[in-house]
Amino acid sequence: MEWKFPDVGEGLHEAQVVAWHVHEGERVARDEPLVDVETDKSVVTIPAPVSGVVEKILYHEGDTVHVGEVVVVFGDGSGDASGPVTAPRSAPAPARVEAAPRIVSPEAPLSEPRQASDEREVVLATPAVRRLARELGVDLRRVAGSGERGRVLADDVRRAAGAHGEAAEPGTRSAFVEAVAEPVAPARPVASADTEDERVPLVGVRKRIAENMVRSWSHAVQVTVVEEVVADELVALRERINAHLGPEERISYLPIITKAVASLLSRFPDLNASLDDEAGEIVRHRHRNIGIAVDDPGGLLVPVVRDADRLSIRELGRELARLIEGARAHTLTARDLTGSTFTITNFGSIGGLVATPIINHPDVGILGVGPIRRRPVVREEVIVPAWVLYVSLTFDHRVVDGGTASRFLVGLGELLANPAAFIAEVL
Amino acid sequence: MVVGELIETVDLLVVGGGPGGYTAALRAAQLGRDVVLVEEGAVGGVCLNVGCIPSKALIELSRHAFEAPGFAEHGILLEQRGVDLARVCQTVEAARDRLTGGVRQLLAGAGVEILEGRASFVGPHQARVQGPHDATQVRFRQAIIATGSAPRSLSGLEVDHEVVLDSTDLLFRDRPLERLVVVGAGYIGLELGAAWARLGAKVTIVEALDDILAGSEPEVRRHLRDGLRRLGVGVITRARVESLERTQSGVVVGIEHGAGIDKVEAQAVAVVVGRVPRLEVALGLDAAQVGLAGDRVAVDEQRRTANSDIFAIGDITPGPMLAHKAYLEAKVAAEAASGEPSAFDVRAIPAVVFAEPEAAWVGLSEEQARERYGEVVVGRFPYRANGRAVVLGHTEGEVKVVARGDREIVGAAIAGAEASNLISELTLAIELGATLEDLALTIHPHPTLSEMVPEVAEVALGRPTHIIVRRA
């Protein structure tokens, strides 16, 4: 029996094979893990659609499979001396018997696993998930459930909704990376075919990042401006805030900077914007949704703080903690990963004095935040030590000019250097 | 209300004030709609006025009356024995009045206007409401029809409320009944037959079909037959009333069955042979451009009729005629009418029978499950193996669960005490797509009847704790 790669929903047409759980010649019971595939957003384990012997695997790790292509061929084990197919582990026998009525002839190929494994007339989903699907306009039958027995979870529905929504947009915003925080080995010329070189397929999130980088680089005209901020008062402010918040809610500088940026953007609508190339229009966003670049071994992700200007610093601290943890644990939903109107990358938490980050397409601006270090500054003609922070703004010169960008960056520096200015701006 | 045939413009017109109608009105009002509810009789519909609620009051009182004589055996001594039917009737009426009053308050609180009268549609967006004194023309933006159902009548057994009774007569009777013939062994016949048997009547139930409670699981039917036998209720199946002679003391009912004709003397004969949707011609569905499917209104998942501005819910739409089905349909229709993406997509509608004992079921029967899924897993657990049931003295009955081969629960049936309350957990299990393991691994408080739920799941899984399973 040939098993074709199913339409797993989410508007995806292809996926990359990451790992097989079985080898050719091995038996597998229905619903046991068969293969991991990586889509744009996640790695999905696809269970075996039937019980049987894996006779042939046609796509191997790193291969891209398209919907409808035959991926694996199952045998019924008839060539095996051990007789009829039995599940090696505890898969309940009735589950297999149950599949029989739908299969007209035992030899008939099962075209799609969803059909084969699914005699239910209705999709397995709780009433609340069913309602969510209606609210988001998602056809549950077209969603690949990630739960046990193919159960469709709320996150599956949200992901499906997100995927469809994105497909309608010219560019997607979900997975973004800027070069500084993610060390990428420089591309070697392919000609140097050294057999000791390791070749790693460009798949999944990494591939998505690469595509987004190219899209951003080839569309936006990117210019970077850098400003120095004497951060003595910012350091003191954070200490006082943390003394007030207590150990559980202690914040980094990021919530304060996010708050300052989100508030200041109200005066710079063209920086909280995107350029709709096709329509030839600048879209000034009503919401101020701040994307935060999060470093992760699996590839950089940009979760989004929605309406960041409306959150208090304490709330921002909590939300950022949730998003950063979620990004690293890969538990964020499409909603958490899409819809930024401006981005902040805090490369300073790792290192590097100044950076020129790449814009998170189709945003207009991205703020780079460096480390806060003790540096000499000149105060009243005397060189004194101080806490110093470098911030950089990379902007799309098609939309805004250097003057606007510099005014934004100077204004931000003022908010960060002077708590009184900060309070006057954000409250 | 204005006098004469002035035309009033209404945002949302709800026709019928039963469980479906008043719920739809409340939900729509919550969603900011201006709602006018038309009701010709009492708000609360059949359910609150002459159905579920008063019958449960009567059934509960009849249980107490039936059990009271046994109290002495267990050391509880009562001074007075007997049943004062006038007081029983007052209690039943009080329960009804309290709940219908509550519904009135809810409607008033939500700002729903109640228009007394009978509605007839005269156009796709217009209806005429004939009140007790005047008529009103109503032009509505949208409407929800919830006219409910009425008892089915049987020719030759026309209800006269004297010797040929309907279910309402049995609910609010303040005089004893010594001998009663009940025609119809559906849930109403069984409930009221059992109630009057407990109150001291000698009851005979006549059913045209092969068995009582057509369509329910065989286990349920068996326990109900046993329960009725304990109450001294006679059940004659495959039978029909062939003759009715009025006498001075009541009637003589000729009951024809396979073996001949029995003449049964009784004070009264009650006709409870099901219900029919109330879709009289006078309702004007044609004018409203609302289409029918068989004897019900054709509706889509949102309960929208062929006229996209008119919705229909409750007993007049396909499905079982049950108040709890109407409740959810009402919310769906009110939300859909208000632009929300609601749909009536439930997996299972539980059914309950408050007979002797209580019975309830939900989802597929074992037979239906086998037809659909081939192999199924079934578990049965007897009440007598449950500690609480023993303490309560209600050891009759069993819980049955039906699951697919992959252990997903698709059906359940319960006969026994509190079956009506126990069935909800199994309904939720079906809605959630829960498995036998999910039930078995959920802690249930001890000692309760609800412990039978994980127990029956364990039986189905082949590892019960409190019963011995014979090994093949």
Coordinates of C-alpha atoms in Angstrom, one line a residue, chain A:
Chain A
M1 CA 0.0 0.0 0.0
E2 CA 1.3 3.4 -1.0
W3 CA 1.0 6.2 1.5
K4 CA 0.9 9.7 0.0
F5 CA 1.9 12.8 1.8
P6 CA -1.3 14.2 3.2
D7 CA -2.6 17.7 3.0
V8 CA -1.8 18.6 6.6
G9 CA -3.8 21.8 6.4
E10 CA -2.3 25.2 7.2
G11 CA -2.1 26.0 3.6
L12 CA 1.1 24.0 3.3
H13 CA 2.1 22.3 0.1
E14 CA 5.4 20.8 1.1
A15 CA 7.4 19.8 4.1
Q16 CA 10.9 18.6 4.8
V17 CA 11.5 15.1 6.1
V18 CA 13.4 15.5 9.4
A19 CA 13.6 12.0 10.8
W20 CA 12.1 8.6 10.2
H21 CA 11.0 6.6 13.2
V22 CA 11.1 3.4 11.3
H23 CA 13.4 1.7 8.8
E24 CA 12.6 -0.3 5.7
G25 CA 11.6 -3.8 6.6
E26 CA 10.4 -2.8 10.1
R27 CA 6.9 -3.3 11.3
V28 CA 4.9 -0.4 12.5
A29 CA 1.5 -0.4 14.2
R30 CA -1.1 2.1 13.3
D31 CA -0.8 5.4 15.1
E32 CA 2.8 4.8 16.1
P33 CA 5.2 7.6 15.1
L34 CA 6.2 7.2 11.5
V35 CA 8.0 10.3 10.4
D36 CA 8.9 13.8 11.6
V37 CA 8.4 16.5 9.0
E38 CA 9.2 20.1 9.3
T39 CA 6.9 22.7 8.0
D40 CA 7.5 26.4 8.0
K41 CA 6.5 26.7 11.6
S42 CA 6.9 23.4 13.3
V43 CA 8.0 19.9 13.4
V44 CA 5.1 17.5 13.1
T45 CA 5.2 13.8 13.9
I46 CA 3.0 11.9 11.5
P47 CA 1.7 8.6 12.8
A48 CA 1.5 5.5 10.8
P49 CA -1.9 5.4 8.9
V50 CA -2.1 1.6 9.0
S51 CA -0.3 -1.3 10.7
G52 CA 2.1 -3.1 8.5
V53 CA 5.7 -3.6 7.3
V54 CA 7.5 -0.6 5.9
E55 CA 8.6 -1.9 2.5
K56 CA 10.0 1.2 0.9
I57 CA 10.8 4.7 2.1
L58 CA 11.0 7.0 -0.9
Y59 CA 12.0 10.3 0.8
H60 CA 14.9 10.5 3.2
E61 CA 16.0 13.0 5.8
G62 CA 16.4 16.4 4.2
D63 CA 14.1 15.7 1.3
T64 CA 11.3 18.0 0.5
V65 CA 8.0 16.2 -0.1
H66 CA 4.9 17.7 -1.7
V67 CA 1.3 16.9 -1.0
G68 CA 0.1 13.9 -2.9
E69 CA 3.6 12.3 -3.4
V70 CA 4.1 8.7 -2.4
V71 CA 6.4 8.8 0.7
V72 CA 6.3 5.3 1.9
V73 CA 5.1 1.9 0.8
F74 CA 3.6 -0.5 3.3
G75 CA 3.3 -4.2 2.9
D76 CA 0.8 -6.4 4.6
G77 CA 3.6 -8.6 5.9
S78 CA 2.4 -11.5 3.8
G79 CA 5.9 -12.2 2.6
D80 CA 6.9 -12.5 6.2
A81 CA 7.1 -16.0 7.7
S82 CA 5.6 -14.8 10.9
G83 CA 2.2 -14.7 9.3
P84 CA -0.6 -12.1 9.6
V85 CA 0.3 -8.6 10.6
T86 CA 0.1 -8.0 14.3
A87 CA 1.0 -4.9 16.1
P88 CA 4.3 -5.2 17.8
R89 CA 3.1 -3.1 20.7
S90 CA -0.1 -2.4 22.4
A91 CA -2.2 -0.9 19.5
P92 CA -5.7 -2.2 20.1
A93 CA -6.7 -4.7 17.5
P94 CA -10.2 -3.3 17.0
A95 CA -8.7 -0.1 15.7
R96 CA -7.4 -1.9 12.7
V97 CA -10.5 -3.9 12.1
E98 CA -12.4 -0.7 12.2
A99 CA -10.6 0.6 9.2
A100 CA -11.9 -2.2 7.0
P101 CA -15.4 -0.9 6.0
R102 CA -13.9 2.1 4.2
I103 CA -11.4 0.1 2.2
V104 CA -13.2 -1.3 -0.8
S105 CA -10.6 -3.8 -1.5
P106 CA -7.6 -4.8 0.6
E107 CA -5.3 -4.0 -2.2
A108 CA -6.8 -0.6 -2.9
P109 CA -4.3 2.1 -2.1
L110 CA -5.1 4.4 0.7
S111 CA -4.8 7.7 -0.9
E112 CA -4.7 9.9 2.1
P113 CA -4.0 9.0 5.7
R114 CA -6.7 11.2 7.1
Q115 CA -9.3 9.2 5.2
A116 CA -7.7 5.9 6.0
S117 CA -7.3 6.5 9.7
D118 CA -10.5 8.4 10.1
E119 CA -13.8 6.7 10.0
R120 CA -15.3 9.4 12.2
E121 CA -17.8 11.5 10.4
V122 CA -16.8 14.3 12.6
V123 CA -13.4 15.7 13.5
L124 CA -12.2 15.0 17.0
A125 CA -12.3 18.4 18.7
T126 CA -13.9 19.7 21.8
P127 CA -17.0 22.0 21.6
A128 CA -14.9 25.0 22.4
V129 CA -12.4 24.2 19.7
R130 CA -15.2 23.7 17.2
R131 CA -16.5 27.1 18.1
L132 CA -13.1 28.7 17.8
A133 CA -12.8 27.2 14.3
R134 CA -16.0 28.8 13.3
E135 CA -14.9 32.1 14.8
L136 CA -11.7 32.0 12.9
G137 CA -13.3 30.7 9.7
V138 CA -11.3 27.5 9.7
D139 CA -12.7 24.3 8.3
L140 CA -11.9 21.7 10.9
R141 CA -11.8 18.9 8.4
R142 CA -8.8 20.6 6.8
V143 CA -6.8 20.9 9.9
A144 CA -4.2 18.3 10.9
G145 CA -4.8 17.6 14.5
S146 CA -1.6 17.5 16.6
G147 CA -3.3 15.8 19.5
E148 CA -3.6 12.1 20.2
R149 CA -5.8 10.2 17.8
G150 CA -5.6 13.3 15.5
R151 CA -7.4 15.5 17.9
V152 CA -7.6 19.0 16.7
L153 CA -6.4 21.4 19.4
A154 CA -7.1 25.1 19.8
D155 CA -3.6 25.9 18.8
D156 CA -3.9 23.8 15.6
V157 CA -6.9 25.9 14.7
R158 CA -5.1 29.2 15.4
R159 CA -2.1 28.0 13.4
A160 CA -4.4 27.1 10.5
A161 CA -6.0 30.5 10.8
G162 CA -2.7 32.2 10.9
A163 CA -1.3 30.2 7.9
H164 CA -4.3 31.2 5.8
G165 CA -4.2 34.8 6.9
E166 CA -0.6 35.0 6.0
A167 CA -1.0 33.3 2.6
A168 CA -3.2 36.3 1.7
E169 CA -0.4 38.7 2.5
P170 CA 2.4 39.5 0.2
G171 CA 5.0 38.7 2.8
T172 CA 5.0 36.9 6.0
R173 CA 6.3 38.3 9.2
S174 CA 6.5 35.3 11.5
A175 CA 10.1 34.1 11.4
F176 CA 12.7 36.7 11.3
V177 CA 16.3 36.9 12.1
E178 CA 18.9 39.6 12.1
A179 CA 22.4 38.6 11.5
V180 CA 24.2 39.7 14.7
A181 CA 22.5 37.4 17.2
E182 CA 22.6 34.3 15.1
P183 CA 26.1 33.3 14.1
V184 CA 25.9 31.9 10.6
A185 CA 28.9 30.3 9.1
P186 CA 29.9 32.1 6.0
A187 CA 28.8 30.3 2.8
R188 CA 31.6 28.3 1.3
P189 CA 32.0 28.0 -2.4
V190 CA 30.3 24.8 -3.4
A191 CA 33.3 24.0 -5.6
S192 CA 35.4 23.1 -2.6
A193 CA 34.0 19.7 -2.4
D194 CA 36.0 18.6 0.6
T195 CA 34.5 15.3 1.6
E196 CA 35.2 16.1 5.3
D197 CA 32.8 19.0 5.1
E198 CA 29.5 18.5 6.8
R199 CA 26.5 19.4 4.6
V200 CA 23.4 20.3 6.4
P201 CA 20.2 20.8 4.5
L202 CA 18.7 24.2 4.6
V203 CA 15.3 23.2 6.1
G204 CA 12.4 24.4 8.1
V205 CA 12.9 27.5 10.3
R206 CA 16.4 28.0 9.0
K207 CA 15.1 28.0 5.4
R208 CA 12.3 30.4 6.3
I209 CA 14.8 32.7 8.0
A210 CA 16.9 32.7 4.9
E211 CA 14.0 33.5 2.7
N212 CA 12.8 36.3 4.9
M213 CA 16.3 37.8 5.0
V214 CA 16.5 37.9 1.2
R215 CA 13.0 39.4 1.0
S216 CA 13.9 42.1 3.5
W217 CA 17.3 42.8 1.9
S218 CA 16.0 42.9 -1.6
H219 CA 13.0 45.2 -0.9
A220 CA 13.9 47.6 1.9
V221 CA 16.5 50.3 1.4
Q222 CA 18.1 49.9 4.8
V223 CA 20.1 52.7 6.6
T224 CA 21.3 52.5 10.1
V225 CA 21.8 55.4 12.5
V226 CA 23.4 55.0 15.9
E227 CA 23.1 57.0 19.2
E228 CA 24.9 56.9 22.5
V229 CA 22.8 57.0 25.6
V230 CA 24.3 57.7 29.1
A231 CA 22.3 55.2 31.0
D232 CA 23.1 56.0 34.7
E233 CA 19.6 57.0 35.4
L234 CA 18.2 54.1 33.5
V235 CA 20.2 51.7 35.6
A236 CA 19.0 53.4 38.7
L237 CA 15.4 53.4 37.5
R238 CA 15.5 49.7 36.8
E239 CA 16.9 49.0 40.3
R240 CA 14.2 51.1 41.9
I241 CA 11.5 49.4 39.8
N242 CA 12.8 46.0 40.7
A243 CA 13.1 46.9 44.4
H244 CA 9.4 47.7 44.1
L245 CA 8.4 44.7 42.1
G246 CA 10.0 42.0 44.3
P247 CA 12.1 39.0 43.2
E248 CA 9.3 37.2 41.3
E249 CA 8.7 40.0 38.8
R250 CA 12.1 41.4 38.4
I251 CA 12.5 43.0 35.0
S252 CA 15.4 43.4 32.5
Y253 CA 15.9 46.6 30.6
L254 CA 13.8 45.3 27.8
P255 CA 10.3 46.1 29.2
I256 CA 11.4 49.7 29.9
I257 CA 12.9 50.1 26.4
T258 CA 9.9 48.4 24.8
K259 CA 7.6 50.8 26.7
A260 CA 9.6 53.8 25.6
V261 CA 9.7 52.7 22.0
A262 CA 6.0 51.9 21.9
S263 CA 5.1 55.2 23.4
L264 CA 7.4 57.2 21.2
L265 CA 6.1 55.6 18.0
S266 CA 2.9 57.6 18.5
R267 CA 4.8 60.6 17.3
F268 CA 6.5 58.7 14.4
P269 CA 3.6 57.0 12.5
D270 CA 5.8 56.4 9.5
L271 CA 8.1 54.2 11.6
N272 CA 5.2 52.2 12.9
A273 CA 4.3 51.3 9.4
S274 CA 4.9 49.0 6.4
L275 CA 5.1 49.6 2.7
D276 CA 2.6 47.9 0.6
D277 CA 4.7 47.5 -2.6
E278 CA 1.8 46.3 -4.8
A279 CA -0.7 49.0 -3.7
G280 CA 2.0 51.7 -3.6
E281 CA 0.8 52.7 -0.2
I282 CA 2.4 53.3 3.1
V283 CA 0.3 51.5 5.7
R284 CA 0.4 53.3 9.0
H285 CA -0.6 50.8 11.7
R286 CA -3.1 51.7 14.3
H287 CA -1.7 49.2 16.8
R288 CA 1.8 49.3 18.1
N289 CA 2.8 45.7 18.2
I290 CA 6.4 45.3 19.1
G291 CA 8.3 42.3 17.7
I292 CA 11.1 41.0 19.9
A293 CA 14.0 39.0 18.4
V294 CA 14.6 35.9 20.5
D295 CA 17.8 33.9 20.0
D296 CA 17.2 30.2 19.9
P297 CA 19.4 27.3 18.7
G298 CA 16.6 26.2 16.3
G299 CA 16.6 29.6 14.6
L300 CA 15.7 33.1 15.7
L301 CA 12.0 33.8 16.3
V302 CA 10.2 37.1 16.7
P303 CA 7.3 36.9 19.1
V304 CA 5.1 40.0 19.2
V305 CA 3.9 42.0 22.1
R306 CA 0.5 43.2 21.0
D307 CA -0.5 46.8 21.8
A308 CA 2.7 47.2 23.8
D309 CA 1.9 50.9 24.3
R310 CA -1.1 50.0 26.4
L311 CA 0.8 47.7 28.8
S312 CA 2.5 48.8 32.0
I313 CA 6.1 48.0 32.5
R314 CA 5.1 45.3 34.9
E315 CA 2.7 43.8 32.4
L316 CA 5.4 44.1 29.7
G317 CA 7.8 42.2 31.9
R318 CA 5.3 39.4 32.3
E319 CA 4.4 39.3 28.7
L320 CA 8.0 39.4 27.5
A321 CA 8.9 36.6 29.8
R322 CA 6.0 34.5 28.5
L323 CA 6.9 35.2 24.9
I324 CA 10.6 34.5 25.3
E325 CA 10.0 31.3 27.2
G326 CA 7.4 30.3 24.7
A327 CA 9.7 31.0 21.7
R328 CA 12.4 28.8 23.2
A329 CA 10.0 26.1 24.1
H330 CA 8.3 26.3 20.7
T331 CA 4.9 26.6 22.3
L332 CA 3.9 30.0 20.8
T333 CA 0.9 30.2 18.5
A334 CA 0.7 31.9 15.1
R335 CA -0.9 34.9 16.8
D336 CA 2.1 35.3 19.1
L337 CA 4.5 35.2 16.1
T338 CA 2.8 37.5 13.6
G339 CA 1.7 41.0 13.2
S340 CA 4.6 43.1 14.4
T341 CA 4.6 46.8 13.4
F342 CA 8.1 47.5 14.7
T343 CA 10.9 45.3 16.0
I344 CA 13.5 45.4 18.8
T345 CA 16.5 43.2 18.8
N346 CA 18.4 43.2 22.1
F347 CA 21.7 41.9 20.8
G348 CA 23.4 43.5 23.8
S349 CA 22.3 40.7 26.0
I350 CA 24.9 38.5 24.2
G351 CA 27.4 41.1 23.1
G352 CA 28.5 43.4 20.4
L353 CA 28.9 47.2 20.7
V354 CA 26.8 48.3 17.7
A355 CA 24.8 46.4 15.1
T356 CA 23.0 47.1 11.9
P357 CA 20.1 44.7 12.1
I358 CA 18.0 43.7 9.1
I359 CA 14.4 45.0 9.0
N360 CA 11.7 42.5 9.9
H361 CA 9.9 42.8 6.5
P362 CA 7.5 44.5 5.9
D363 CA 8.1 46.7 8.9
V364 CA 9.8 50.0 8.4
G365 CA 12.1 50.1 11.4
I366 CA 14.1 47.9 13.8
L367 CA 15.8 49.1 16.9
G368 CA 19.1 47.5 17.9
V369 CA 19.9 47.6 21.6
G370 CA 23.5 47.1 22.7
P371 CA 25.0 46.2 26.1
I372 CA 25.1 48.7 28.9
R373 CA 28.7 49.0 29.9
R374 CA 30.9 51.2 32.0
R375 CA 32.5 53.7 29.6
P376 CA 34.3 57.0 29.8
V377 CA 32.1 60.0 29.1
V378 CA 32.9 63.7 29.1
R379 CA 30.9 65.6 31.7
E380 CA 31.7 69.3 32.2
E381 CA 35.1 68.9 30.4
V382 CA 36.0 66.0 32.7
I383 CA 36.2 62.4 31.7
V384 CA 34.2 60.3 34.1
P385 CA 33.0 56.7 34.1
A386 CA 29.3 56.2 33.3
W387 CA 26.9 53.5 32.2
V388 CA 26.7 53.8 28.4
L389 CA 24.3 52.2 25.9
Y390 CA 24.4 52.3 22.2
V391 CA 21.1 52.1 20.3
S392 CA 20.8 51.8 16.6
L393 CA 17.8 52.3 14.3
T394 CA 17.7 50.6 10.9
F395 CA 15.0 52.1 8.8
D396 CA 13.6 51.7 5.3
H397 CA 14.7 54.8 3.5
R398 CA 11.9 54.4 1.0
V399 CA 9.4 55.3 3.7
V400 CA 11.3 57.6 6.1
D401 CA 14.3 59.9 5.8
G402 CA 17.3 60.2 8.0
G403 CA 16.0 63.2 9.8
T404 CA 12.9 61.4 11.0
A405 CA 15.0 58.4 12.0
S406 CA 17.5 60.6 13.9
R407 CA 14.8 62.5 15.6
F408 CA 13.3 59.2 16.8
L409 CA 16.6 57.9 18.0
V410 CA 17.5 61.1 19.8
G411 CA 14.0 61.2 21.4
L412 CA 14.4 57.6 22.5
G413 CA 17.9 58.4 23.9
E414 CA 16.3 61.2 25.9
L415 CA 13.6 59.0 27.3
L416 CA 16.1 56.4 28.4
A417 CA 18.6 58.8 29.8
N418 CA 16.1 60.9 31.7
P419 CA 13.3 59.2 33.8
A420 CA 11.4 62.5 33.9
A421 CA 11.2 62.6 30.2
F422 CA 10.3 58.9 30.2
I423 CA 7.4 59.5 32.6
A424 CA 6.3 62.6 30.6
E425 CA 6.2 60.5 27.4
V426 CA 4.6 57.3 28.5
L427 CA 2.0 58.4 31.1

